[in-house]
Amino acid sequence: MQSTQFDRILQRLATVLSVVILTLCLIYTTTGILLSFYYEPTAGGAYNSLKMINTQVPYGWLFYRTHEIAGNGLIAIALVQIVVMFLGRQFSQSWLVAWVSGILLTLSAIGLDWTAMLLDWTQEGYWRFSIELGTIEAIPFIGEQLRNILTGGGAINTLTVEHLYTIHSYIVATATLVLAVVHLLALLWQEQQIYTASNQLPETSLVES
């Protein structure tokens, strides 16, 4: 299917958004590393350590707020980009790597927010996570095993915070950063292919004439 000018504009917009996404990933990762020097992944200690970061650590409030904004922005921009890619018909077979990596990137960005819900150890996060656990436990066959992985096999306690912190910081964050790089490279490669093909069209027509 031949790309129209409107499709190409949307495809270029998707590439620009992927650069923004990678930038937000780097900001999120960098601020997360800085916060990890002071964060204590324990029940009770998590709340106190974040309070200390916000009130006592020099520029701690800035890094914490930047971390939150980057995380929320990452989800928002990733969702917008999926819509832009769909409108630009970037779900076809030739764009398969970019499309799949974009979907996985969006899911991993949401996963970052989900695994962070209990890390501040507030009442809101605690009860929200409790409700989410009930939903997870209702999943056929694997629900109970997933719940045990997240909680450590018991009630919501320090072990739960440690598990979520590990999943959030080492697994999901790493996967998000890798997917952001793969996604951007896939978009740039596909755009280069289109640019090369479009430049060869006049030469072909000239030979035929």
Tab-separated table of N, CA, C and O in Angstrom, residues 35-104:
chain	number	residue	atom	x	y	z
A	35	LEU	N	17.565	8.452	43.391
A	35	LEU	CA	16.672	8.238	44.528
A	35	LEU	C	17.004	6.956	45.282
A	35	LEU	O	16.806	6.874	46.501
A	36	SER	N	17.527	5.957	44.564
A	36	SER	CA	17.823	4.672	45.194
A	36	SER	C	18.916	4.771	46.251
A	36	SER	O	19.020	3.904	47.128
A	37	PHE	N	19.742	5.822	46.205
A	37	PHE	CA	20.789	5.995	47.215
A	37	PHE	C	20.195	6.295	48.595
A	37	PHE	O	20.841	6.063	49.615
A	38	TYR	N	18.975	6.820	48.607
A	38	TYR	CA	18.354	7.199	49.881
A	38	TYR	C	17.083	6.401	50.183
A	38	TYR	O	16.613	6.393	51.321
A	39	TYR	N	16.538	5.741	49.181
A	39	TYR	CA	15.282	5.019	49.376
A	39	TYR	C	15.506	3.730	50.156
A	39	TYR	O	16.468	2.993	49.907
A	40	GLU	N	14.617	3.433	51.083
A	40	GLU	CA	14.688	2.210	51.889
A	40	GLU	C	13.480	1.328	51.568
A	40	GLU	O	12.366	1.647	51.967
A	41	PRO	N	13.683	0.206	50.859
A	41	PRO	CA	12.552	-0.637	50.442
A	41	PRO	C	12.050	-1.549	51.558
A	41	PRO	O	12.156	-2.776	51.491
A	42	THR	N	11.487	-0.944	52.595
A	42	THR	CA	10.903	-1.704	53.698
A	42	THR	C	9.554	-1.088	54.055
A	42	THR	O	9.274	0.075	53.742
A	43	ALA	N	8.710	-1.878	54.717
A	43	ALA	CA	7.433	-1.360	55.186
A	43	ALA	C	7.692	-0.291	56.251
A	43	ALA	O	8.370	-0.534	57.230
A	44	GLY	N	7.160	0.866	56.051
A	44	GLY	CA	7.411	1.956	56.985
A	44	GLY	C	8.636	2.754	56.594
A	44	GLY	O	8.596	3.975	56.515
A	45	GLY	N	9.734	2.073	56.372
A	45	GLY	CA	10.967	2.751	55.985
A	45	GLY	C	10.846	3.431	54.637
A	45	GLY	O	11.483	4.463	54.389
A	46	ALA	N	10.023	2.876	53.750
A	46	ALA	CA	9.831	3.465	52.428
A	46	ALA	C	9.224	4.858	52.550
A	46	ALA	O	9.693	5.814	51.928
A	47	TYR	N	8.196	4.977	53.359
A	47	TYR	CA	7.535	6.279	53.542
A	47	TYR	C	8.488	7.297	54.167
A	47	TYR	O	8.579	8.445	53.719
A	48	ASN	N	9.194	6.867	55.203
A	48	ASN	CA	10.112	7.782	55.897
A	48	ASN	C	11.271	8.214	55.011
A	48	ASN	O	11.711	9.371	55.058
A	49	SER	N	11.786	7.282	54.201
A	49	SER	CA	12.911	7.628	53.334
A	49	SER	C	12.488	8.609	52.246
A	49	SER	O	13.232	9.532	51.909
A	50	LEU	N	11.276	8.431	51.689
A	50	LEU	CA	10.793	9.370	50.683
A	50	LEU	C	10.505	10.737	51.299
A	50	LEU	O	10.730	11.775	50.654
A	51	LYS	N	10.023	10.722	52.531
A	51	LYS	CA	9.795	11.994	53.227
A	51	LYS	C	11.129	12.716	53.452
A	51	LYS	O	11.217	13.941	53.303
A	52	MET	N	12.159	11.948	53.803
A	52	MET	CA	13.485	12.529	53.994
A	52	MET	C	14.026	13.086	52.681
A	52	MET	O	14.623	14.172	52.649
A	53	ILE	N	13.814	12.354	51.589
A	53	ILE	CA	14.268	12.816	50.277
A	53	ILE	C	13.604	14.148	49.921
A	53	ILE	O	14.245	15.061	49.409
A	54	ASN	N	12.330	14.264	50.226
A	54	ASN	CA	11.580	15.468	49.879
A	54	ASN	C	11.916	16.667	50.765
A	54	ASN	O	11.740	17.820	50.339
A	55	THR	N	12.381	16.417	51.979
A	55	THR	CA	12.554	17.521	52.933
A	55	THR	C	13.998	17.783	53.347
A	55	THR	O	14.348	18.921	53.690
A	56	GLN	N	14.858	16.758	53.314
A	56	GLN	CA	16.199	16.917	53.863
A	56	GLN	C	17.320	16.794	52.825
A	56	GLN	O	18.335	17.482	52.949
A	57	VAL	N	17.155	15.934	51.844
A	57	VAL	CA	18.205	15.728	50.846
A	57	VAL	C	18.240	16.934	49.902
A	57	VAL	O	17.193	17.348	49.384
A	58	PRO	N	19.414	17.522	49.683
A	58	PRO	CA	19.514	18.666	48.758
A	58	PRO	C	19.000	18.301	47.360
A	58	PRO	O	19.435	17.317	46.778
A	59	TYR	N	18.041	19.071	46.886
A	59	TYR	CA	17.405	18.878	45.586
A	59	TYR	C	16.692	17.519	45.486
A	59	TYR	O	16.335	17.092	44.384
A	60	GLY	N	16.487	16.874	46.616
A	60	GLY	CA	15.801	15.589	46.591
A	60	GLY	C	14.377	15.714	46.079
A	60	GLY	O	13.902	14.869	45.307
A	61	TRP	N	13.691	16.779	46.498
A	61	TRP	CA	12.317	16.995	46.036
A	61	TRP	C	12.260	17.161	44.526
A	61	TRP	O	11.302	16.710	43.869
A	62	LEU	N	13.293	17.795	43.960
A	62	LEU	CA	13.329	18.024	42.521
A	62	LEU	C	13.486	16.713	41.765
A	62	LEU	O	12.780	16.454	40.776
A	63	PHE	N	14.396	15.868	42.236
A	63	PHE	CA	14.594	14.572	41.581
A	63	PHE	C	13.355	13.685	41.729
A	63	PHE	O	12.977	12.979	40.790
A	64	TYR	N	12.734	13.726	42.901
A	64	TYR	CA	11.544	12.911	43.141
A	64	TYR	C	10.396	13.360	42.245
A	64	TYR	O	9.709	12.535	41.636
A	65	ARG	N	10.179	14.685	42.170
A	65	ARG	CA	9.109	15.208	41.329
A	65	ARG	C	9.395	14.953	39.854
A	65	ARG	O	8.490	14.600	39.090
A	66	THR	N	10.649	15.111	39.451
A	66	THR	CA	11.028	14.840	38.060
A	66	THR	C	10.798	13.375	37.716
A	66	THR	O	10.341	13.037	36.612
A	67	HIS	N	11.109	12.494	38.665
A	67	HIS	CA	10.897	11.060	38.474
A	67	HIS	C	9.419	10.757	38.244
A	67	HIS	O	9.065	9.986	37.340
A	68	GLU	N	8.551	11.379	39.033
A	68	GLU	CA	7.113	11.165	38.894
A	68	GLU	C	6.592	11.709	37.564
A	68	GLU	O	5.825	11.039	36.866
A	69	ILE	N	7.015	12.929	37.221
A	69	ILE	CA	6.543	13.550	35.986
A	69	ILE	C	7.015	12.757	34.764
A	69	ILE	O	6.255	12.546	33.806
A	70	ALA	N	8.270	12.301	34.794
A	70	ALA	CA	8.798	11.517	33.678
A	70	ALA	C	8.026	10.208	33.515
A	70	ALA	O	7.739	9.776	32.392
A	71	GLY	N	7.673	9.569	34.634
A	71	GLY	CA	6.922	8.320	34.571
A	71	GLY	C	5.533	8.511	33.997
A	71	GLY	O	5.087	7.747	33.126
A	72	ASN	N	4.826	9.545	34.466
A	72	ASN	CA	3.487	9.827	33.950
A	72	ASN	C	3.538	10.273	32.494
A	72	ASN	O	2.692	9.887	31.678
A	73	GLY	N	4.536	11.097	32.174
A	73	GLY	CA	4.688	11.552	30.798
A	73	GLY	C	5.006	10.420	29.847
A	73	GLY	O	4.554	10.403	28.697
A	74	LEU	N	5.786	9.452	30.328
A	74	LEU	CA	6.144	8.297	29.514
A	74	LEU	C	4.907	7.522	29.089
A	74	LEU	O	4.764	7.131	27.925
A	75	ILE	N	3.992	7.307	30.032
A	75	ILE	CA	2.756	6.587	29.710
A	75	ILE	C	1.920	7.382	28.721
A	75	ILE	O	1.412	6.839	27.731
A	76	ALA	N	1.760	8.688	28.977
A	76	ALA	CA	0.923	9.526	28.127
A	76	ALA	C	1.458	9.590	26.693
A	76	ALA	O	0.703	9.394	25.724
A	77	ILE	N	2.755	9.839	26.545
A	77	ILE	CA	3.343	9.957	25.209
A	77	ILE	C	3.319	8.612	24.485
A	77	ILE	O	3.082	8.552	23.267
A	78	ALA	N	3.549	7.526	25.211
A	78	ALA	CA	3.524	6.199	24.585
A	78	ALA	C	2.128	5.875	24.045
A	78	ALA	O	1.992	5.322	22.943
A	79	LEU	N	1.089	6.234	24.803
A	79	LEU	CA	-0.282	5.993	24.343
A	79	LEU	C	-0.607	6.854	23.120
A	79	LEU	O	-1.237	6.386	22.168
A	80	VAL	N	-0.177	8.111	23.165
A	80	VAL	CA	-0.399	9.000	22.020
A	80	VAL	C	0.314	8.464	20.785
A	80	VAL	O	-0.225	8.482	19.667
A	81	GLN	N	1.534	7.973	20.981
A	81	GLN	CA	2.299	7.484	19.837
A	81	GLN	C	1.651	6.258	19.196
A	81	GLN	O	1.680	6.100	17.973
A	82	ILE	N	1.053	5.392	20.007
A	82	ILE	CA	0.362	4.226	19.457
A	82	ILE	C	-0.776	4.673	18.540
A	82	ILE	O	-0.983	4.118	17.460
A	83	VAL	N	-1.514	5.695	18.966
A	83	VAL	CA	-2.601	6.223	18.140
A	83	VAL	C	-2.044	6.816	16.847
A	83	VAL	O	-2.589	6.595	15.756
A	84	VAL	N	-0.950	7.580	16.957
A	84	VAL	CA	-0.329	8.191	15.780
A	84	VAL	C	0.162	7.115	14.807
A	84	VAL	O	-0.035	7.224	13.586
A	85	MET	N	0.773	6.066	15.337
A	85	MET	CA	1.258	4.984	14.477
A	85	MET	C	0.096	4.267	13.791
A	85	MET	O	0.204	3.867	12.626
A	86	PHE	N	-0.993	4.106	14.507
A	86	PHE	CA	-2.159	3.449	13.904
A	86	PHE	C	-2.734	4.301	12.778
A	86	PHE	O	-3.032	3.801	11.689
A	87	LEU	N	-2.868	5.596	13.014
A	87	LEU	CA	-3.384	6.494	11.981
A	87	LEU	C	-2.433	6.585	10.794
A	87	LEU	O	-2.862	6.782	9.658
A	88	GLY	N	-1.142	6.439	11.062
A	88	GLY	CA	-0.143	6.464	9.996
A	88	GLY	C	0.078	5.119	9.339
A	88	GLY	O	1.026	4.949	8.560
A	89	ARG	N	-0.783	4.147	9.670
A	89	ARG	CA	-0.731	2.793	9.093
A	89	ARG	C	0.618	2.113	9.338
A	89	ARG	O	1.142	1.392	8.475
A	90	GLN	N	1.160	2.341	10.532
A	90	GLN	CA	2.443	1.726	10.873
A	90	GLN	C	2.267	0.401	11.611
A	90	GLN	O	3.111	-0.002	12.396
A	91	PHE	N	1.137	-0.246	11.347
A	91	PHE	CA	0.886	-1.573	11.906
A	91	PHE	C	1.018	-2.655	10.834
A	91	PHE	O	0.759	-3.826	11.095
A	92	SER	N	1.391	-2.261	9.614
A	92	SER	CA	1.542	-3.223	8.521
A	92	SER	C	2.792	-4.072	8.729
A	92	SER	O	3.604	-3.813	9.616
A	93	GLN	N	2.940	-5.071	7.887
A	93	GLN	CA	4.029	-6.038	8.070
A	93	GLN	C	5.406	-5.391	8.007
A	93	GLN	O	6.315	-5.773	8.736
A	94	SER	N	5.565	-4.385	7.152
A	94	SER	CA	6.870	-3.748	7.021
A	94	SER	C	7.267	-2.978	8.289
A	94	SER	O	8.448	-2.750	8.536
A	95	TRP	N	6.272	-2.571	9.074
A	95	TRP	CA	6.533	-1.837	10.314
A	95	TRP	C	6.389	-2.742	11.538
A	95	TRP	O	6.205	-2.247	12.652
A	96	LEU	N	6.461	-4.063	11.349
A	96	LEU	CA	6.115	-5.001	12.414
A	96	LEU	C	6.966	-4.805	13.666
A	96	LEU	O	6.435	-4.760	14.781
A	97	VAL	N	8.282	-4.673	13.514
A	97	VAL	CA	9.164	-4.521	14.673
A	97	VAL	C	8.837	-3.234	15.431
A	97	VAL	O	8.743	-3.219	16.659
A	98	ALA	N	8.641	-2.146	14.685
A	98	ALA	CA	8.316	-0.869	15.322
A	98	ALA	C	6.967	-0.939	16.029
A	98	ALA	O	6.811	-0.422	17.146
A	99	TRP	N	5.990	-1.571	15.399
A	99	TRP	CA	4.646	-1.655	15.984
A	99	TRP	C	4.649	-2.522	17.248
A	99	TRP	O	4.126	-2.110	18.288
A	100	VAL	N	5.242	-3.709	17.170
A	100	VAL	CA	5.264	-4.614	18.322
A	100	VAL	C	6.066	-4.018	19.471
A	100	VAL	O	5.645	-4.053	20.630
A	101	SER	N	7.228	-3.438	19.150
A	101	SER	CA	8.044	-2.827	20.204
A	101	SER	C	7.324	-1.636	20.831
A	101	SER	O	7.461	-1.377	22.024
A	102	GLY	N	6.523	-0.910	20.036
A	102	GLY	CA	5.745	0.195	20.577
A	102	GLY	C	4.667	-0.276	21.536
A	102	GLY	O	4.443	0.346	22.588
A	103	ILE	N	4.002	-1.364	21.188
A	103	ILE	CA	2.983	-1.935	22.082
A	103	ILE	C	3.619	-2.409	23.381
A	103	ILE	O	3.139	-2.115	24.484
A	104	LEU	N	4.714	-3.157	23.268
A	104	LEU	CA	5.402	-3.663	24.459
A	104	LEU	C	5.952	-2.517	25.306
A	104	LEU	O	5.941	-2.578	26.545
